[in-house]
CSV table of C-alpha atoms in Angstrom, one decimal:
chain,number,residue,atom,x,y,z
A,1,MET,CA,-2.1,-30.0,-19.9
A,2,VAL,CA,-0.6,-29.3,-23.3
A,3,LEU,CA,-1.6,-25.6,-23.0
A,4,ASN,CA,0.1,-25.4,-19.6
A,5,ILE,CA,3.3,-26.9,-21.0
A,6,VAL,CA,3.2,-24.4,-23.8
A,7,PHE,CA,2.6,-21.6,-21.3
A,8,LEU,CA,5.5,-22.7,-19.1
A,9,SER,CA,7.8,-22.9,-22.2
A,10,GLY,CA,6.7,-19.4,-23.2
A,11,ILE,CA,7.6,-18.1,-19.8
A,12,ILE,CA,11.1,-19.7,-20.0
A,13,PHE,CA,11.5,-18.2,-23.5
A,14,LEU,CA,10.5,-14.7,-22.2
A,15,VAL,CA,12.9,-15.0,-19.3
A,16,LEU,CA,15.7,-15.9,-21.7
A,17,ILE,CA,14.9,-13.0,-23.9
A,18,ILE,CA,15.0,-10.6,-21.0
A,19,ASP,CA,18.2,-12.0,-19.3
A,20,LEU,CA,20.5,-13.2,-22.1
A,21,PRO,CA,21.5,-9.7,-23.6
A,22,GLY,CA,22.7,-8.6,-20.1
A,23,ILE,CA,24.7,-11.8,-19.6
A,24,TRP,CA,26.2,-11.6,-23.1
A,25,LYS,CA,27.8,-8.2,-22.2
A,26,MET,CA,29.7,-9.7,-19.2
A,27,PRO,CA,33.4,-10.5,-19.5
A,28,THR,CA,34.1,-14.1,-20.8
A,29,LYS,CA,35.1,-15.7,-17.5
A,30,LYS,CA,32.2,-14.2,-15.5
A,31,ARG,CA,29.8,-14.9,-18.3
A,32,ARG,CA,30.6,-18.6,-18.3
A,33,LYS,CA,30.1,-18.9,-14.5
A,34,THR,CA,26.8,-16.8,-14.7
A,35,LEU,CA,25.5,-18.9,-17.6
A,36,ILE,CA,26.2,-22.2,-15.8
A,37,ALA,CA,24.4,-21.0,-12.6
A,38,TYR,CA,21.7,-19.4,-14.6
A,39,SER,CA,21.0,-22.5,-16.6
A,40,ILE,CA,20.9,-24.7,-13.5
A,41,LEU,CA,18.4,-22.4,-11.8
A,42,LEU,CA,16.2,-22.1,-14.9
A,43,LEU,CA,16.3,-25.9,-15.5
A,44,LEU,CA,15.3,-26.6,-11.9
A,45,GLY,CA,12.4,-24.2,-12.1
A,46,PHE,CA,11.3,-25.6,-15.5
A,47,SER,CA,11.6,-29.3,-14.5
A,48,LEU,CA,9.7,-28.7,-11.2
A,49,GLY,CA,7.0,-26.8,-13.1
A,50,LEU,CA,6.8,-29.6,-15.7
A,51,PHE,CA,6.6,-32.3,-13.1
A,52,LEU,CA,3.8,-30.4,-11.4
A,53,ILE,CA,1.9,-30.0,-14.6
A,54,LEU,CA,2.4,-33.7,-15.5
A,55,ASP,CA,1.5,-34.7,-12.0
A,56,PHE,CA,4.8,-36.4,-11.6
A,57,ALA,CA,6.0,-34.5,-8.5
A,58,PRO,CA,6.4,-37.1,-5.8
A,59,VAL,CA,5.2,-35.9,-2.4
A,60,SER,CA,5.0,-32.3,-1.2
A,61,LEU,CA,8.3,-30.7,-0.1
A,62,ALA,CA,6.8,-30.3,3.4
A,63,THR,CA,6.1,-34.0,3.7
A,64,LEU,CA,9.6,-34.8,2.5
A,65,MET,CA,11.3,-32.4,4.9
A,66,ALA,CA,9.0,-33.5,7.8
A,67,LYS,CA,10.2,-37.1,7.2
A,68,ILE,CA,13.8,-36.0,7.2
A,69,LEU,CA,13.4,-34.0,10.4
A,70,THR,CA,11.5,-36.9,12.1
A,71,LEU,CA,14.4,-39.1,11.1
A,72,LEU,CA,17.0,-36.7,12.4
A,73,VAL,CA,15.3,-35.2,15.5
A,74,GLY,CA,12.7,-37.8,16.2
A,75,ILE,CA,9.6,-35.6,16.5
A,76,GLU,CA,6.2,-36.5,15.2
A,77,GLY,CA,3.8,-33.9,13.7
B,1,MET,CA,27.6,-3.4,-8.4
B,2,ILE,CA,26.2,-5.0,-5.2
B,3,LYS,CA,28.3,-2.8,-2.9
B,4,ASP,CA,27.1,0.3,-4.7
B,5,ILE,CA,23.6,-0.1,-3.3
B,6,LYS,CA,23.0,2.2,-0.4
B,7,ILE,CA,19.8,2.6,1.7
B,8,SER,CA,19.1,5.0,4.5
B,9,ALA,CA,18.5,4.0,8.1
B,10,TYR,CA,14.8,5.0,7.8
B,11,GLN,CA,14.5,2.8,4.7
B,12,LEU,CA,16.1,-0.1,6.5
B,13,MET,CA,13.7,0.4,9.3
B,14,MET,CA,10.7,0.4,7.0
B,15,LEU,CA,12.0,-2.7,5.2
B,16,MET,CA,12.5,-4.5,8.5
B,17,MET,CA,9.1,-3.5,9.8
B,18,GLY,CA,7.4,-4.7,6.6
B,19,PHE,CA,9.5,-7.9,6.8
B,20,LEU,CA,8.5,-8.6,10.4
B,21,PHE,CA,4.9,-8.0,9.6
B,22,GLY,CA,5.0,-10.2,6.5
B,23,SER,CA,2.9,-13.3,7.0
B,24,THR,CA,1.8,-12.1,10.4
B,25,ALA,CA,-0.9,-10.1,8.5
B,26,ILE,CA,-2.8,-13.4,8.1
B,27,ILE,CA,-1.2,-15.9,10.4
B,28,ASN,CA,-1.0,-15.4,14.1
B,29,PRO,CA,2.2,-17.0,15.3
B,30,ALA,CA,1.0,-17.3,18.9
B,31,SER,CA,-2.6,-18.3,18.2
B,32,ALA,CA,-2.1,-21.9,19.6
B,33,ALA,CA,-1.9,-20.4,23.1
B,34,GLY,CA,-5.5,-19.2,23.0
B,35,GLN,CA,-6.2,-16.4,25.5
B,36,ASP,CA,-2.5,-16.4,26.6
B,37,ALA,CA,-1.3,-15.6,23.0
B,38,TRP,CA,-0.4,-12.1,24.0
B,39,LEU,CA,1.8,-13.4,26.8
B,40,VAL,CA,3.5,-15.8,24.4
B,41,PHE,CA,4.1,-13.0,22.0
B,42,LEU,CA,5.5,-10.7,24.7
B,43,LEU,CA,8.0,-13.4,25.7
B,44,GLY,CA,8.9,-14.1,22.0
B,45,TRP,CA,9.3,-10.4,21.4
B,46,ALA,CA,11.7,-10.1,24.3
B,47,GLU,CA,13.7,-13.1,22.9
B,48,GLY,CA,13.5,-11.4,19.5
B,49,PHE,CA,15.5,-8.4,20.8
B,50,SER,CA,18.3,-10.7,21.9
B,51,LEU,CA,18.4,-12.3,18.5
B,52,MET,CA,18.4,-8.9,16.8
B,53,TRP,CA,21.4,-8.0,19.1
B,54,LEU,CA,23.1,-11.1,17.9
B,55,TYR,CA,22.7,-10.2,14.2
B,56,VAL,CA,23.6,-6.6,14.7
B,57,THR,CA,26.7,-7.5,16.7
B,58,ILE,CA,27.8,-10.0,13.9
B,59,SER,CA,27.3,-7.3,11.3
B,60,LEU,CA,29.2,-4.7,13.3
B,61,ASN,CA,32.1,-7.1,13.8
B,62,TYR,CA,32.4,-7.5,10.0
B,63,PRO,CA,31.7,-4.1,8.6
B,64,GLY,CA,30.8,-4.0,4.9
B,65,LEU,CA,30.5,-7.8,4.7
B,66,THR,CA,27.3,-9.7,3.9
B,67,LEU,CA,26.3,-13.0,5.5
B,68,VAL,CA,27.9,-15.1,2.7
B,69,GLU,CA,31.2,-13.2,3.1
B,70,ILE,CA,31.0,-13.5,6.9
B,71,LEU,CA,30.5,-17.2,6.6
B,72,LYS,CA,33.6,-17.6,4.3
B,73,ALA,CA,35.6,-15.4,6.7
B,74,THR,CA,34.6,-17.3,9.8
B,75,PHE,CA,34.5,-20.9,8.7
B,76,GLY,CA,37.0,-20.8,5.8
B,77,LYS,CA,36.4,-21.1,2.0
B,78,TYR,CA,34.9,-24.7,1.9
B,79,VAL,CA,32.8,-25.0,5.0
B,80,GLY,CA,31.8,-21.3,4.6
B,81,SER,CA,30.6,-22.0,1.1
B,82,ILE,CA,28.6,-25.0,2.1
B,83,LEU,CA,26.9,-23.0,4.9
B,84,ALA,CA,26.3,-20.1,2.4
B,85,LEU,CA,24.5,-22.6,0.1
B,86,LEU,CA,22.4,-23.7,3.1
B,87,TYR,CA,21.4,-20.1,3.7
B,88,ILE,CA,20.6,-19.5,0.0
B,89,TRP,CA,18.3,-22.6,0.1
B,90,TYR,CA,16.8,-21.3,3.3
B,91,PHE,CA,16.0,-17.9,1.7
B,92,ILE,CA,14.5,-19.5,-1.4
B,93,HIS,CA,12.4,-21.9,0.7
B,94,LEU,CA,11.2,-19.1,3.0
B,95,ALA,CA,10.3,-16.9,0.0
B,96,ALA,CA,8.3,-19.9,-1.4
B,97,VAL,CA,6.5,-20.3,2.0
B,98,VAL,CA,5.5,-16.6,2.0
B,99,PHE,CA,4.3,-16.9,-1.7
B,100,ARG,CA,2.2,-19.9,-0.7
B,101,ASN,CA,0.7,-18.1,2.4
B,102,PHE,CA,-0.2,-15.2,0.1
B,103,GLY,CA,-1.7,-17.5,-2.5
B,104,GLU,CA,-3.7,-19.5,0.0
B,105,HIS,CA,-5.1,-16.4,1.6
B,106,MET,CA,-6.1,-14.7,-1.7
B,107,VAL,CA,-7.7,-17.9,-3.1
B,108,ILE,CA,-9.6,-18.7,0.1
B,109,THR,CA,-10.8,-15.2,1.1
B,110,VAL,CA,-11.0,-13.0,-2.1
B,111,TYR,CA,-10.4,-14.7,-5.4
B,112,TYR,CA,-12.3,-18.0,-5.1
B,113,ASN,CA,-12.2,-19.0,-8.7
B,114,THR,CA,-8.6,-17.9,-9.6
B,115,PRO,CA,-5.9,-20.5,-9.8
B,116,MET,CA,-3.4,-20.0,-7.0
B,117,VAL,CA,-0.4,-20.3,-9.4
B,118,PHE,CA,-1.7,-17.3,-11.3
B,119,MET,CA,-1.9,-15.2,-8.1
B,120,ILE,CA,1.6,-16.3,-7.0
B,121,GLY,CA,3.0,-15.7,-10.5
B,122,CYS,CA,1.6,-12.1,-10.6
B,123,PHE,CA,3.1,-11.5,-7.2
B,124,ALA,CA,6.5,-13.0,-8.3
B,125,LEU,CA,6.5,-10.6,-11.3
B,126,LEU,CA,6.1,-7.6,-9.1
B,127,VAL,CA,8.9,-8.8,-6.7
B,128,SER,CA,11.2,-9.6,-9.7
B,129,TYR,CA,10.6,-6.1,-11.2
B,130,CYS,CA,11.5,-4.5,-7.8
B,131,LEU,CA,14.6,-6.6,-7.4
B,132,ARG,CA,15.9,-5.9,-10.9
B,133,LYS,CA,15.5,-2.2,-10.3
B,134,GLY,CA,17.6,-2.5,-7.1
B,135,LEU,CA,17.1,-2.6,-3.4
B,136,GLU,CA,16.9,1.2,-3.2
B,137,VAL,CA,13.7,1.1,-5.2
B,138,THR,CA,12.1,-1.4,-2.7
B,139,GLY,CA,13.5,0.7,0.2
B,140,ARG,CA,11.9,3.9,-1.2
B,141,ALA,CA,8.6,2.2,-1.9
B,142,ALA,CA,8.6,0.7,1.6
B,143,GLU,CA,9.3,4.2,3.0
B,144,MET,CA,6.2,5.4,1.1
B,145,LEU,CA,3.9,2.5,1.7
B,146,MET,CA,4.6,1.3,5.2
B,147,PRO,CA,2.7,4.2,6.9
B,148,TYR,CA,-0.4,3.0,5.1
B,149,LEU,CA,0.0,-0.4,6.7
B,150,ILE,CA,0.1,1.2,10.1
B,151,ILE,CA,-2.9,3.4,9.3
B,152,ILE,CA,-4.9,0.4,8.0
B,153,LEU,CA,-4.1,-1.6,11.2
B,154,THR,CA,-5.1,1.3,13.4
B,155,VAL,CA,-8.4,1.8,11.5
B,156,ILE,CA,-9.3,-1.9,11.8
B,157,PHE,CA,-8.3,-1.9,15.5
B,158,CYS,CA,-10.6,1.1,16.2
B,159,ILE,CA,-13.5,0.0,14.1
B,160,LEU,CA,-13.6,-3.3,16.0
B,161,ILE,CA,-13.7,-1.7,19.5
B,162,PRO,CA,-17.5,-2.4,19.9
B,163,GLU,CA,-16.8,-6.1,19.5
B,164,TYR,CA,-14.1,-6.3,22.2
B,165,ASP,CA,-14.6,-8.2,25.4
B,166,VAL,CA,-11.8,-8.2,28.0
B,167,ASN,CA,-13.2,-11.3,29.7
B,168,ARG,CA,-11.9,-13.2,26.8
B,169,PHE,CA,-8.4,-13.0,28.3
B,170,LEU,CA,-9.5,-15.3,31.1
B,171,PRO,CA,-8.6,-17.8,32.4
B,172,PHE,CA,-5.1,-16.5,32.7
B,173,LEU,CA,-2.2,-18.9,32.3
B,174,GLU,CA,-4.5,-21.8,31.9
B,175,LYS,CA,-1.8,-24.2,30.4
B,176,GLY,CA,0.9,-23.0,32.8
B,177,PHE,CA,4.1,-21.0,32.2
B,178,ALA,CA,6.1,-23.9,30.7
B,179,SER,CA,3.7,-24.1,27.8
B,180,ILE,CA,3.9,-20.3,27.3
B,181,ALA,CA,7.7,-20.5,27.3
B,182,ILE,CA,7.7,-23.3,24.7
B,183,ASP,CA,5.2,-21.5,22.5
B,184,SER,CA,7.3,-18.3,22.7
B,185,LEU,CA,10.1,-20.1,20.8
B,186,ARG,CA,7.7,-20.4,17.9
B,187,VAL,CA,7.2,-16.6,17.9
B,188,LEU,CA,11.0,-16.2,18.2
B,189,THR,CA,11.5,-18.2,14.9
B,190,LEU,CA,8.5,-16.5,13.2
B,191,PRO,CA,8.9,-13.6,12.6
B,192,PHE,CA,12.0,-12.4,14.6
B,193,GLY,CA,14.5,-15.1,13.7
B,194,GLU,CA,13.7,-14.7,10.0
B,195,THR,CA,15.4,-11.3,10.2
B,196,VAL,CA,18.7,-13.2,9.8
B,197,ALA,CA,18.1,-12.4,6.1
B,198,PHE,CA,19.0,-8.8,6.9
B,199,LEU,CA,22.6,-9.8,7.4
B,200,MET,CA,22.7,-9.7,3.6
B,201,ILE,CA,21.3,-6.1,3.7
B,202,PHE,CA,23.0,-4.5,6.7
B,203,PRO,CA,26.2,-3.7,4.7
B,204,MET,CA,24.1,-1.6,2.3
B,205,LEU,CA,23.2,0.9,5.1
B,206,ASN,CA,24.7,4.3,4.3
B,207,SER,CA,25.8,5.0,7.9
B,208,ALA,CA,26.8,2.0,10.0
B,209,GLN,CA,26.4,4.0,13.2
B,210,LYS,CA,22.6,4.0,12.8
B,211,LEU,CA,22.4,0.2,12.4
B,212,LYS,CA,21.7,-0.6,16.0
B,213,LYS,CA,19.2,2.1,16.5
B,214,ALA,CA,17.3,1.4,13.3
B,215,SER,CA,17.2,-2.4,13.9
B,216,PHE,CA,16.0,-2.2,17.5
B,217,LEU,CA,13.5,0.5,16.8
B,218,SER,CA,11.9,-1.5,14.0
B,219,VAL,CA,11.7,-4.6,16.3
B,220,PHE,CA,10.2,-2.5,19.0
B,221,THR,CA,7.7,-0.7,16.7
B,222,MET,CA,6.6,-3.8,14.8
B,223,GLY,CA,6.4,-5.9,18.0
B,224,LEU,CA,4.1,-3.3,19.4
B,225,ILE,CA,1.9,-3.4,16.3
B,226,ILE,CA,1.8,-7.2,16.2
B,227,LEU,CA,0.9,-7.2,19.9
B,228,GLY,CA,-2.0,-4.9,19.1
B,229,VAL,CA,-3.1,-7.3,16.3
B,230,ILE,CA,-3.0,-10.2,18.8
B,231,LEU,CA,-4.9,-8.3,21.5
B,232,ARG,CA,-7.5,-7.3,18.9
B,233,ASP,CA,-7.9,-11.0,17.7
B,234,ILE,CA,-8.2,-12.3,21.3
B,235,MET,CA,-10.7,-9.6,22.4
B,236,SER,CA,-12.8,-9.8,19.3
B,237,LEU,CA,-12.7,-13.6,18.5
B,238,GLY,CA,-12.1,-15.2,21.9
B,239,PRO,CA,-9.5,-18.0,22.5
B,240,ASP,CA,-11.6,-20.8,21.0
B,241,MET,CA,-12.2,-19.1,17.6
B,242,LEU,CA,-8.6,-17.8,17.6
B,243,MET,CA,-7.2,-21.4,17.9
B,244,ARG,CA,-9.7,-22.8,15.3
B,245,SER,CA,-9.8,-20.2,12.6
B,246,VAL,CA,-7.5,-20.5,9.6
B,247,PHE,CA,-6.8,-16.8,9.2
B,248,PRO,CA,-7.7,-15.0,12.5
B,249,PRO,CA,-7.0,-11.4,11.3
B,250,SER,CA,-9.3,-12.0,8.4
B,251,LEU,CA,-12.0,-13.5,10.5
B,252,SER,CA,-11.9,-10.7,13.1
B,253,SER,CA,-12.1,-8.1,10.3
B,254,GLU,CA,-15.3,-9.7,9.2
B,255,LEU,CA,-17.0,-9.1,12.5
B,256,THR,CA,-18.0,-5.5,11.8
B,257,LYS,CA,-21.6,-5.0,10.6
B,258,GLY,CA,-22.0,-3.1,7.3
B,259,VAL,CA,-18.3,-2.6,6.7
B,260,GLN,CA,-16.2,-5.0,4.6
B,261,LEU,CA,-12.7,-4.8,6.1
B,262,ASP,CA,-11.3,-8.0,4.6
B,263,PRO,CA,-9.7,-6.3,1.5
B,264,LEU,CA,-7.7,-4.1,3.9
B,265,VAL,CA,-6.2,-7.3,5.5
B,266,ALA,CA,-5.3,-8.5,2.0
B,267,VAL,CA,-3.7,-5.1,1.3
B,268,ASN,CA,-1.6,-5.5,4.5
B,269,LEU,CA,-0.5,-8.9,3.4
B,270,LEU,CA,0.4,-7.6,0.0
B,271,LEU,CA,2.6,-4.9,1.5
B,272,GLY,CA,4.2,-7.0,4.2
B,273,GLY,CA,4.5,-10.1,2.0
B,274,TRP,CA,6.0,-8.1,-0.9
B,275,ILE,CA,8.7,-6.6,1.3
B,276,LYS,CA,9.5,-10.0,3.0
B,277,ILE,CA,9.8,-11.9,-0.3
B,278,THR,CA,11.8,-9.1,-1.9
B,279,VAL,CA,14.3,-9.1,1.0
B,280,LEU,CA,14.5,-12.9,1.0
B,281,LEU,CA,15.0,-13.2,-2.8
B,282,TYR,CA,17.6,-10.4,-2.6
B,283,GLY,CA,19.4,-12.4,0.0
B,284,ALA,CA,19.3,-15.5,-2.2
B,285,VAL,CA,20.4,-13.9,-5.5
B,286,VAL,CA,23.2,-11.8,-3.8
B,287,GLY,CA,24.2,-14.9,-2.0
B,288,ILE,CA,24.5,-16.8,-5.3
B,289,THR,CA,26.4,-13.9,-6.9
B,290,GLN,CA,28.9,-13.6,-4.0
B,291,LEU,CA,29.4,-17.4,-3.8
B,292,LEU,CA,30.5,-17.4,-7.4
B,293,ASN,CA,32.5,-14.2,-7.1
B,294,LEU,CA,30.4,-12.3,-9.6
B,295,ASN,CA,29.4,-8.7,-9.6
B,296,ASP,CA,25.9,-8.5,-11.0
B,297,TYR,CA,23.0,-10.3,-9.3
B,298,ARG,CA,20.2,-9.2,-11.8
B,299,PRO,CA,20.5,-12.2,-14.2
B,300,PHE,CA,19.6,-14.5,-11.3
B,301,VAL,CA,16.4,-12.7,-10.3
B,302,LEU,CA,14.0,-14.2,-12.8
B,303,PRO,CA,15.2,-17.8,-12.6
B,304,VAL,CA,15.2,-17.7,-8.8
B,305,ALA,CA,11.7,-16.1,-8.7
B,306,MET,CA,10.4,-18.8,-11.1
B,307,LEU,CA,11.9,-21.6,-9.0
B,308,CYS,CA,10.3,-20.0,-5.9
B,309,VAL,CA,6.9,-20.1,-7.7
B,310,ALA,CA,7.3,-23.7,-8.6
B,311,ILE,CA,8.4,-24.6,-5.0
B,312,ALA,CA,5.5,-22.6,-3.6
B,313,VAL,CA,3.0,-24.7,-5.6
B,314,TRP,CA,4.7,-28.0,-4.7
B,315,ILE,CA,5.6,-27.2,-1.0
B,316,TYR,CA,2.3,-28.2,0.6
B,317,LYS,CA,-0.5,-30.7,-0.3
B,318,ASP,CA,-3.1,-28.4,1.2
B,319,ILE,CA,-3.6,-25.6,3.7
B,320,PHE,CA,-3.8,-28.1,6.6
B,321,GLU,CA,-0.3,-29.3,5.8
B,322,MET,CA,0.8,-25.7,5.7
B,323,PHE,CA,-0.3,-25.0,9.2
B,324,ASP,CA,0.9,-28.4,10.5
B,325,TRP,CA,4.3,-27.7,9.1
B,326,ALA,CA,4.4,-24.1,10.5
B,327,ARG,CA,3.4,-25.4,13.9
B,328,PHE,CA,5.5,-28.5,14.4
B,329,PHE,CA,8.4,-28.6,12.0
B,330,PHE,CA,9.2,-25.0,11.1
B,331,PRO,CA,10.8,-24.0,14.5
B,332,ILE,CA,13.1,-27.1,14.4
B,333,TYR,CA,14.0,-26.6,10.7
B,334,VAL,CA,15.0,-23.0,11.0
B,335,THR,CA,16.8,-23.1,14.4
B,336,PRO,CA,20.2,-23.9,12.9
B,337,MET,CA,20.0,-21.0,10.4
B,338,GLN,CA,18.5,-18.5,12.8
B,339,ILE,CA,20.2,-19.3,16.1
B,340,VAL,CA,22.9,-22.0,16.0
B,341,ILE,CA,25.1,-20.8,13.1
B,342,PRO,CA,24.9,-17.1,14.1
B,343,VAL,CA,25.9,-18.0,17.7
B,344,MET,CA,28.8,-20.0,16.3
B,345,ILE,CA,29.8,-17.1,14.1
B,346,LEU,CA,29.9,-14.8,17.1
B,347,VAL,CA,31.8,-17.2,19.3
B,348,ILE,CA,34.4,-17.9,16.7
B,349,THR,CA,34.8,-14.2,16.0
B,350,LYS,CA,35.3,-13.4,19.7
B,351,LEU,CA,37.8,-16.3,20.1
B,352,LYS,CA,39.7,-15.1,17.0
B,353,GLN,CA,39.8,-11.6,18.5
B,354,LEU,CA,41.0,-12.9,21.9
B,355,LEU,CA,43.8,-14.9,20.2
B,356,LYS,CA,44.8,-12.0,18.1
B,357,ASN,CA,45.1,-9.7,21.2
B,358,LYS,CA,47.2,-12.2,23.1
């Protein structure tokens, strides 16, 4: 588990190394917007990955969406 | 930056063909209909043409605009942006679904001891590289590689000829026509309705006059190829095995004695799946970029690909849930994005044009 977390953090670090120089060259206003969206996306990916490694992820997305669709449309799988 | 990208009509055609083939390399969308699967597909294919007409007409009404810009122009800034967000999620979700299909197939049929996340991760790396290099690169690669996909399918079709039994098409219309019509809607949503993602790519075509021809020709050609795959599966496996097997194309390719054709099916999935995921992720990252009024989509490629890999692992408990979801919930879930919203866009556009002329 620890190894998996280290591996996931390593990937995030690599992604940052690849992307940040390009983002830094952008004009200030666009850079700010890009950085916010970029951080949100990266954080989402990282936290979902972490939850999966720690076995904290609740139910599968399909089950979750099936429940919502059953509630909205009323069909049973 | 985004508008600078230009692809030729032939490249668009190859991209669309690869996209349509995508997961169909391993999943038969009409298999639930058994011996009538070919009829279900024929009907779904015909409906697919009308859906393609809808997407092409929308794009021709808004020359040079992508789906996100069309949504903003049609529904206004706020509602348009919310709908654009919905489409961005849809593209990311669909890409994760294709990643998972690929991972499940590889782990079940070829790489038994390899963790699925590793397979999906490697695939995501390839897709991200292509996207960062630009859509032209994927277009050129598709132009080069798609003929191999067609050759591979033809080879498998011909090698399996000794296994074919035409009696496996009988009894004809066993479940009645109503059941066929309902099942055809499943084929409409997978794979034809998924081409709504091309509304993000149509503006990149170097000559807009060829859009209609390229789109319809690719739907026609790939429809013909998928029909061939379905006929092959019915004739070689029979309706019972077709309905029960997890990956019918893989199973039918295993029928030949002395020749191992399964890796060819995996190559097909790799080609089709790669194009499909690239197009979907392109739609998602360009959507995010245009929603935020930015110029460069490349910084978003790696985070979105990473998010997709995480969603692909999380999305289903197991392969049974994957098929259950694809069969019961997928058509309902995708209908608003594939049919309802595009129809609304066209109706609103026509109404606006009418009011303007008065």
